[in-house]
Tab-separated table of C-alpha atoms and ligand atoms in Angstrom:
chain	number	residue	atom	x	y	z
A	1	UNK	CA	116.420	54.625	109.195
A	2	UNK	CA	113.567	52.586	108.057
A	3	UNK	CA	110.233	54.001	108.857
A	4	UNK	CA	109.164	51.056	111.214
A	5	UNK	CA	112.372	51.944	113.337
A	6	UNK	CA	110.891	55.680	113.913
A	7	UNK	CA	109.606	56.106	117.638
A	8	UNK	CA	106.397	56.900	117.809
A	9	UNK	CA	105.290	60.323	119.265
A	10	UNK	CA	103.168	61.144	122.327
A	11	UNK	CA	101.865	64.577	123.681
A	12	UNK	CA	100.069	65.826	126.734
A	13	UNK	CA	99.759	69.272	128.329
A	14	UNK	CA	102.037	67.748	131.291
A	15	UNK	CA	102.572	64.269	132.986
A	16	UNK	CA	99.284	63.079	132.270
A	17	UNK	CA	99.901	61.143	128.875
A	18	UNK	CA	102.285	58.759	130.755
A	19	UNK	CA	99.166	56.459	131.808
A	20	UNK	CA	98.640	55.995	128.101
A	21	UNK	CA	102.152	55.732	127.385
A	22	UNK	CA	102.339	53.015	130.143
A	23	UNK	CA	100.136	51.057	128.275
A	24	UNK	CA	101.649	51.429	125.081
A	25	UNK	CA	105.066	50.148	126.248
A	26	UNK	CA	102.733	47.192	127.575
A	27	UNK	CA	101.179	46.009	124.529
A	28	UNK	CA	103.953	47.859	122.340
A	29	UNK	CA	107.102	46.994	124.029
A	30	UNK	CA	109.145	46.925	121.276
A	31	UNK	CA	108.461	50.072	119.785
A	32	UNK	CA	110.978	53.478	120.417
A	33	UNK	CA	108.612	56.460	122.162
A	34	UNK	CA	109.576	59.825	122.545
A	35	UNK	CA	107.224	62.102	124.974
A	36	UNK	CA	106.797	65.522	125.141
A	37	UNK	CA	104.922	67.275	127.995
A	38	UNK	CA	104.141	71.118	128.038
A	39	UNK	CA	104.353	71.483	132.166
A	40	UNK	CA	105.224	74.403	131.590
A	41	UNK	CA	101.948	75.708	130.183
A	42	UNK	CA	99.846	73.302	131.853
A	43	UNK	CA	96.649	73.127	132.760
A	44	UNK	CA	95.087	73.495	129.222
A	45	UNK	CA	91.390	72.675	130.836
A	46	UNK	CA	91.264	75.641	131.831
A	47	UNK	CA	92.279	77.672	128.377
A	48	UNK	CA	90.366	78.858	125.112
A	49	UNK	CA	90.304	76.536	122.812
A	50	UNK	CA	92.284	78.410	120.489
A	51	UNK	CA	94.974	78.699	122.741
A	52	UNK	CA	94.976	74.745	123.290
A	53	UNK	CA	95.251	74.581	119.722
A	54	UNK	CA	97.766	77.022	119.482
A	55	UNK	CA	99.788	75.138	122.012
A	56	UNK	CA	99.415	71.446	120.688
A	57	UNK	CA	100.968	72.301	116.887
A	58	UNK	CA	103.905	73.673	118.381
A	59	UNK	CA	104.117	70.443	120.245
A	60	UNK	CA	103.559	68.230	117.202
A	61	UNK	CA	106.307	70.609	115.387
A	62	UNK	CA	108.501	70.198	118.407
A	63	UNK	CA	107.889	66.049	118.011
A	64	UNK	CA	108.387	65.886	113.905
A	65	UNK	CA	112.092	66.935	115.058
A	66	UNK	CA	112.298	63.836	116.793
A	67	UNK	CA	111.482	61.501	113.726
A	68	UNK	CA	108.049	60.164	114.834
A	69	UNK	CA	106.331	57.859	112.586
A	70	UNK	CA	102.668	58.274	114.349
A	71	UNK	CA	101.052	60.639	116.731
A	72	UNK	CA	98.955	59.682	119.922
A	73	UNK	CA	97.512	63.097	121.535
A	74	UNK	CA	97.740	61.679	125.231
A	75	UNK	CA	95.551	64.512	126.201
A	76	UNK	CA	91.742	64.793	126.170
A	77	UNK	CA	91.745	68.261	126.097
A	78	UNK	CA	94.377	68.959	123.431
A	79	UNK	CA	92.367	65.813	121.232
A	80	UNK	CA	88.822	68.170	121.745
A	81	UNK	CA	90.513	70.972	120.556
A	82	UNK	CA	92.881	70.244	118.090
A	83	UNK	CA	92.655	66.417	116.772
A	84	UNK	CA	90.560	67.740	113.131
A	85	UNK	CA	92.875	70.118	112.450
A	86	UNK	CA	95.734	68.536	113.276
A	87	UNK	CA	94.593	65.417	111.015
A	88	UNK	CA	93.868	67.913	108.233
A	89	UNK	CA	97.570	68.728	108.458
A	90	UNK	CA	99.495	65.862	109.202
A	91	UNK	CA	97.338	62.916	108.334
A	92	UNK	CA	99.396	62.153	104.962
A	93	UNK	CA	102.709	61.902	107.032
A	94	UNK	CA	101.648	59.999	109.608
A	95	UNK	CA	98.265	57.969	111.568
A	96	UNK	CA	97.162	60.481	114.136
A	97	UNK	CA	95.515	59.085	117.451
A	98	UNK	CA	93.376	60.946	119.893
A	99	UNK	CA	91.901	59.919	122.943
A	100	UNK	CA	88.450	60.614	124.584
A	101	UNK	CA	86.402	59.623	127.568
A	102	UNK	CA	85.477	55.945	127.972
A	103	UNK	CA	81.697	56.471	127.842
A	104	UNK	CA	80.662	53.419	125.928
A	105	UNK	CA	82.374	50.621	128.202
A	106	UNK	CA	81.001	52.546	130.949
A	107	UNK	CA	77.380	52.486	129.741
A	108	UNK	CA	78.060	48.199	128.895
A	109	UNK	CA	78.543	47.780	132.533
A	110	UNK	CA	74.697	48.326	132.546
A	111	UNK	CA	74.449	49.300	135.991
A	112	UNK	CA	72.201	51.053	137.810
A	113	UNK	CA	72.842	55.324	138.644
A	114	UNK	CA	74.763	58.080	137.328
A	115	UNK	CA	77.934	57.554	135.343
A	116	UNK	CA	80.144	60.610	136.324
A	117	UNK	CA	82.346	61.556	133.830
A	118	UNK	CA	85.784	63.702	135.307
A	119	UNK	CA	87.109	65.705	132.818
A	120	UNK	CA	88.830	69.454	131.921
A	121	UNK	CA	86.211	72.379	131.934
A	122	UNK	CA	87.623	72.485	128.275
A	123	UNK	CA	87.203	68.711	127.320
A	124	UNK	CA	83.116	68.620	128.680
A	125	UNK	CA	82.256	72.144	127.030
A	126	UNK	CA	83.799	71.077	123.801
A	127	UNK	CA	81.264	69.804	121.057
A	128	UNK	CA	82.962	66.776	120.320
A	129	UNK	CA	81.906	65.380	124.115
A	130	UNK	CA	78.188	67.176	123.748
A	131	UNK	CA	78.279	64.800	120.228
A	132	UNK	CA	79.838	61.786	122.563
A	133	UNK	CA	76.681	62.294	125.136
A	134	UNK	CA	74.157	62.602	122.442
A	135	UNK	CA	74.779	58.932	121.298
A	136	UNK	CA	74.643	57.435	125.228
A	137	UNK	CA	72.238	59.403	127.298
A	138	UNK	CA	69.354	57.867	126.082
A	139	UNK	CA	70.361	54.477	127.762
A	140	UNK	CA	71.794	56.131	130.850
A	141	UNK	CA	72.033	58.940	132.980
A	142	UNK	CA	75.109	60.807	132.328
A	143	UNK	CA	76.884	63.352	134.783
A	144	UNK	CA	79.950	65.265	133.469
A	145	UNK	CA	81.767	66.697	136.558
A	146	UNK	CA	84.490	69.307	135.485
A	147	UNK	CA	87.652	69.026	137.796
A	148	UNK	CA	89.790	72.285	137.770
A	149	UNK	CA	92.395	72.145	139.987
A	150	UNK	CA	93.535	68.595	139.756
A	151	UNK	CA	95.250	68.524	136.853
A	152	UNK	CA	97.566	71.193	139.006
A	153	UNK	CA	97.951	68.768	142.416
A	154	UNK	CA	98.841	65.504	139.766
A	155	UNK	CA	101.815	68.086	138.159
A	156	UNK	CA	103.270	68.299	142.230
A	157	UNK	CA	103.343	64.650	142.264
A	158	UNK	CA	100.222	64.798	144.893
A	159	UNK	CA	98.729	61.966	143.965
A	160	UNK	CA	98.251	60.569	147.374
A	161	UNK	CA	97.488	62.062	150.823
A	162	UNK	CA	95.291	64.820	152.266
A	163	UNK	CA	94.902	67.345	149.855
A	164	UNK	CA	94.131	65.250	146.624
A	165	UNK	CA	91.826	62.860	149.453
A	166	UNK	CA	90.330	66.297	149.992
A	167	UNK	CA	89.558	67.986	146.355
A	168	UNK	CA	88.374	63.972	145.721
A	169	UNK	CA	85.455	63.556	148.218
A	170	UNK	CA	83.983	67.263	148.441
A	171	UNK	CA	83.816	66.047	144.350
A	172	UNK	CA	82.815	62.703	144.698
A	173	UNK	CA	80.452	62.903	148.228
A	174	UNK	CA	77.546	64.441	147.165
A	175	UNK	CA	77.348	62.175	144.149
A	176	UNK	CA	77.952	58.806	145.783
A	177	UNK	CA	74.464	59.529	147.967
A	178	UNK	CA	72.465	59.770	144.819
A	179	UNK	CA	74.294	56.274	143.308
A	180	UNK	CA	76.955	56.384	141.091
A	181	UNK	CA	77.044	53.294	138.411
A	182	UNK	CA	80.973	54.551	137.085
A	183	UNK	CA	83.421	56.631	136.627
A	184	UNK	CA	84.935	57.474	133.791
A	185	UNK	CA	88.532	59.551	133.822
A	186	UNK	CA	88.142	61.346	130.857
A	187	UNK	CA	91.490	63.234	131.567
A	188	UNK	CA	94.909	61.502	131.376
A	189	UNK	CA	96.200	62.567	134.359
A	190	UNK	CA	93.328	61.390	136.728
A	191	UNK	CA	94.687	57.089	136.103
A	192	UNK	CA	97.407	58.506	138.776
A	193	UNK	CA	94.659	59.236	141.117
A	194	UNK	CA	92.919	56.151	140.793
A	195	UNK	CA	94.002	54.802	144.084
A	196	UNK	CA	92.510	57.782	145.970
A	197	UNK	CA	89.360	57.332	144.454
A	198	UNK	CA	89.046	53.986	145.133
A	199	UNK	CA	89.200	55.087	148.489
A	200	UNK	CA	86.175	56.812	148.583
A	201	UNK	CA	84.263	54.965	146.476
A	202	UNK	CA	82.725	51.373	147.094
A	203	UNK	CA	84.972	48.105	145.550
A	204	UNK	CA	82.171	47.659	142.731
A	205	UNK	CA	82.355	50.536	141.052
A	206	UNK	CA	83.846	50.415	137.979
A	207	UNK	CA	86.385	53.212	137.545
A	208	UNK	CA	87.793	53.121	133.377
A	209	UNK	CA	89.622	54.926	131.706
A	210	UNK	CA	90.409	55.084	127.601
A	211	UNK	CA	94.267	54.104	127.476
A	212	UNK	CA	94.042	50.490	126.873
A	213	UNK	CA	91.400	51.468	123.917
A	214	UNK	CA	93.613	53.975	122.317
A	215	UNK	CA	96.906	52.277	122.429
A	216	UNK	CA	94.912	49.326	121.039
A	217	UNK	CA	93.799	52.013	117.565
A	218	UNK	CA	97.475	53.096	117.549
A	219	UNK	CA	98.269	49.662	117.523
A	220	UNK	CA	96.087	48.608	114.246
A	221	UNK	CA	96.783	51.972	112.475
A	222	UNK	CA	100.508	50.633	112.780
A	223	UNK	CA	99.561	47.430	111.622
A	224	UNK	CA	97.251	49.211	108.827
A	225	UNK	CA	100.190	51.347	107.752
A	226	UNK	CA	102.471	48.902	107.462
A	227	UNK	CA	105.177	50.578	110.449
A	228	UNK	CA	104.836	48.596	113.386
A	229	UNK	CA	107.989	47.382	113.974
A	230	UNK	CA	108.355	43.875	114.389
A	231	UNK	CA	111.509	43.486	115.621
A	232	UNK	CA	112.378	41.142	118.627
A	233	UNK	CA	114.166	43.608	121.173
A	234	UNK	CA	113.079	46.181	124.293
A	235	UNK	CA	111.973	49.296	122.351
A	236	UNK	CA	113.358	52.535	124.466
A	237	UNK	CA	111.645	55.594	125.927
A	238	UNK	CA	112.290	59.413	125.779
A	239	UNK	CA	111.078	61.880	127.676
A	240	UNK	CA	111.140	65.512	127.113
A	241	UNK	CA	109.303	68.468	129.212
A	242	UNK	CA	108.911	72.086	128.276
A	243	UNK	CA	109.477	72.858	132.381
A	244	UNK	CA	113.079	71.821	131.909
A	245	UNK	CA	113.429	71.080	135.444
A	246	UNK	CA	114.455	67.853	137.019
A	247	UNK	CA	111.574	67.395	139.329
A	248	UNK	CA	108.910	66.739	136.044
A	249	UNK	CA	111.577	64.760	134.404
A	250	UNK	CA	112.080	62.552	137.624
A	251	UNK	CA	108.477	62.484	138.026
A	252	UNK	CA	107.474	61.066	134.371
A	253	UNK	CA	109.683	58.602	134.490
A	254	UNK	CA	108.563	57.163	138.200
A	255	UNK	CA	104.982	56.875	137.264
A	256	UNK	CA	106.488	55.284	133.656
A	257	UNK	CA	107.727	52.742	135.887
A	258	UNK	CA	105.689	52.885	139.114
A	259	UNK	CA	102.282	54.941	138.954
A	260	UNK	CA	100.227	52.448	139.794
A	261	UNK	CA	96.768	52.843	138.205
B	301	DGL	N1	95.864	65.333	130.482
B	301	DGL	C1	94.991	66.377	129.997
B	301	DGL	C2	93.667	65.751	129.505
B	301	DGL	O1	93.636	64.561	129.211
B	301	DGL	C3	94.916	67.446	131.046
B	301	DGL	C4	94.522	68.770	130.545
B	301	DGL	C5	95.012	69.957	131.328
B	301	DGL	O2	96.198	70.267	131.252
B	301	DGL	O3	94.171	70.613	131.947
B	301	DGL	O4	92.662	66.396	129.357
């Protein structure tokens, strides 16, 4: 098989990597993708970051099975942790893409209050995102506002109703009073929440999150390597899940095709 004809491998520690997947079959639709989620060891926000590290190299392994010609860690968390090390291993086989939160289109909105910044405990104690703040919070206020728990209700397909409503505005309440200017998701899963937090918070707040801008570096790394398959046809998409259970399989592939973020 010739290299550009390779799918292209994403990774999250559960659903969560399907909003940046989503994108990718957007602006990449005629690639192959093959996703693996680790459900079954998820959250990772809440883990050393040894153990996150631990867990996303088996992952990668588990992908290189599959043929992949690049790597997009889908997963703030597993990116903090692991994304170095992982180029220092892998980086002569293949691009490696991470993701991290959206801080810097937040901060261009230039708006006036706090921009909160939801995230894993893991992802905001990490010194990559102390090294992220240190270049922004002299032109704004910045609040990071760790989020255990959610990551959890998104895996149950809650991602509407009561209880997510509920873990969203005892969050989000006491913040809105002092004047929030964005938010940033800086988790993958949180896109699928998007609607609920829209519902507490007023239409002008801007509420981003860093898929478009990593599908758009996996895009010119492609390009750069010379593997982005140019072929005119409908690229297909596989999804695997270390739960093994038809609910998570079910699940990815609904918010693939419906999510709506
Ligand atoms: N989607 C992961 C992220 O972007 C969630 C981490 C978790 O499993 O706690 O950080």
């Amino acid at each position: 098989m010739d290299l550009e004809d390779r799918p292209i491998g994403f990774f999250d520690s559960g659903i969560g990597g399907i909003s940046v997947l989503k994108e990718a079959v957007k602006i990449l639709s005629n690639e192959d993708f093959v996703y693996f989620g680790d459900s079954k060891m998820a959250p990772y926000g809440v883990k050393t970051a040894e153990e996150v590290k631990r867990l996303t190299f088996n992952a990668v392994e588990l992908l290189l099975t599959k043929n992949i010609k690049a790597l997009v860690v889908a997963c703030n968390t597993a990116t903090s942790a692991a994304i170095i090390d992982l180029r220092k291993k892998y980086s002569k086989s293949m691009p490696i893409i991470g993701i991290e939160p959206a801080l810097k289109p937040a901060v261009e909105f230039n708006r006036k209050g706090k921009i909160v910044i939801m995230a894993t405990t893991m992802t905001l104690s990490e010194r990559k995102f102390s090294n992220l703040m240190k270049k922004y919070e002299s032109r704004s206020s910045i609040e990071p506002l760790p989020c255990p728990g959610l990551v959890e209700l998104i895996e149950q397909g809650k991602i509407e109703g009561e209880e997510v409503e509920g873990y969203l505005k005892e969050k989000l309440n006491s913040l809105k009073d002092e004047g929030i200017a964005a938010v940033v998701l800086g988790c993958t899963h949180y896109p699928f929440v998007k609607k609920s937090i829209r519902k507490i918070l007023n239409e002008d707040i801007p509420i981003i999150d860093g898929s478009k801008g990593t599908v758009e570096q996996l895009k010119r790394q492609l390009v750069k390597y010379h593997i982005k398959n140019n072929k005119n046809k409908v690229g297909k998409v596989t999804i695997f899940n270390s739960m093994e259970s038809k609910f998570i399989i079910q699940l990815s592939y609904k918010l693939l095709k419906e999510g709506s973020i």
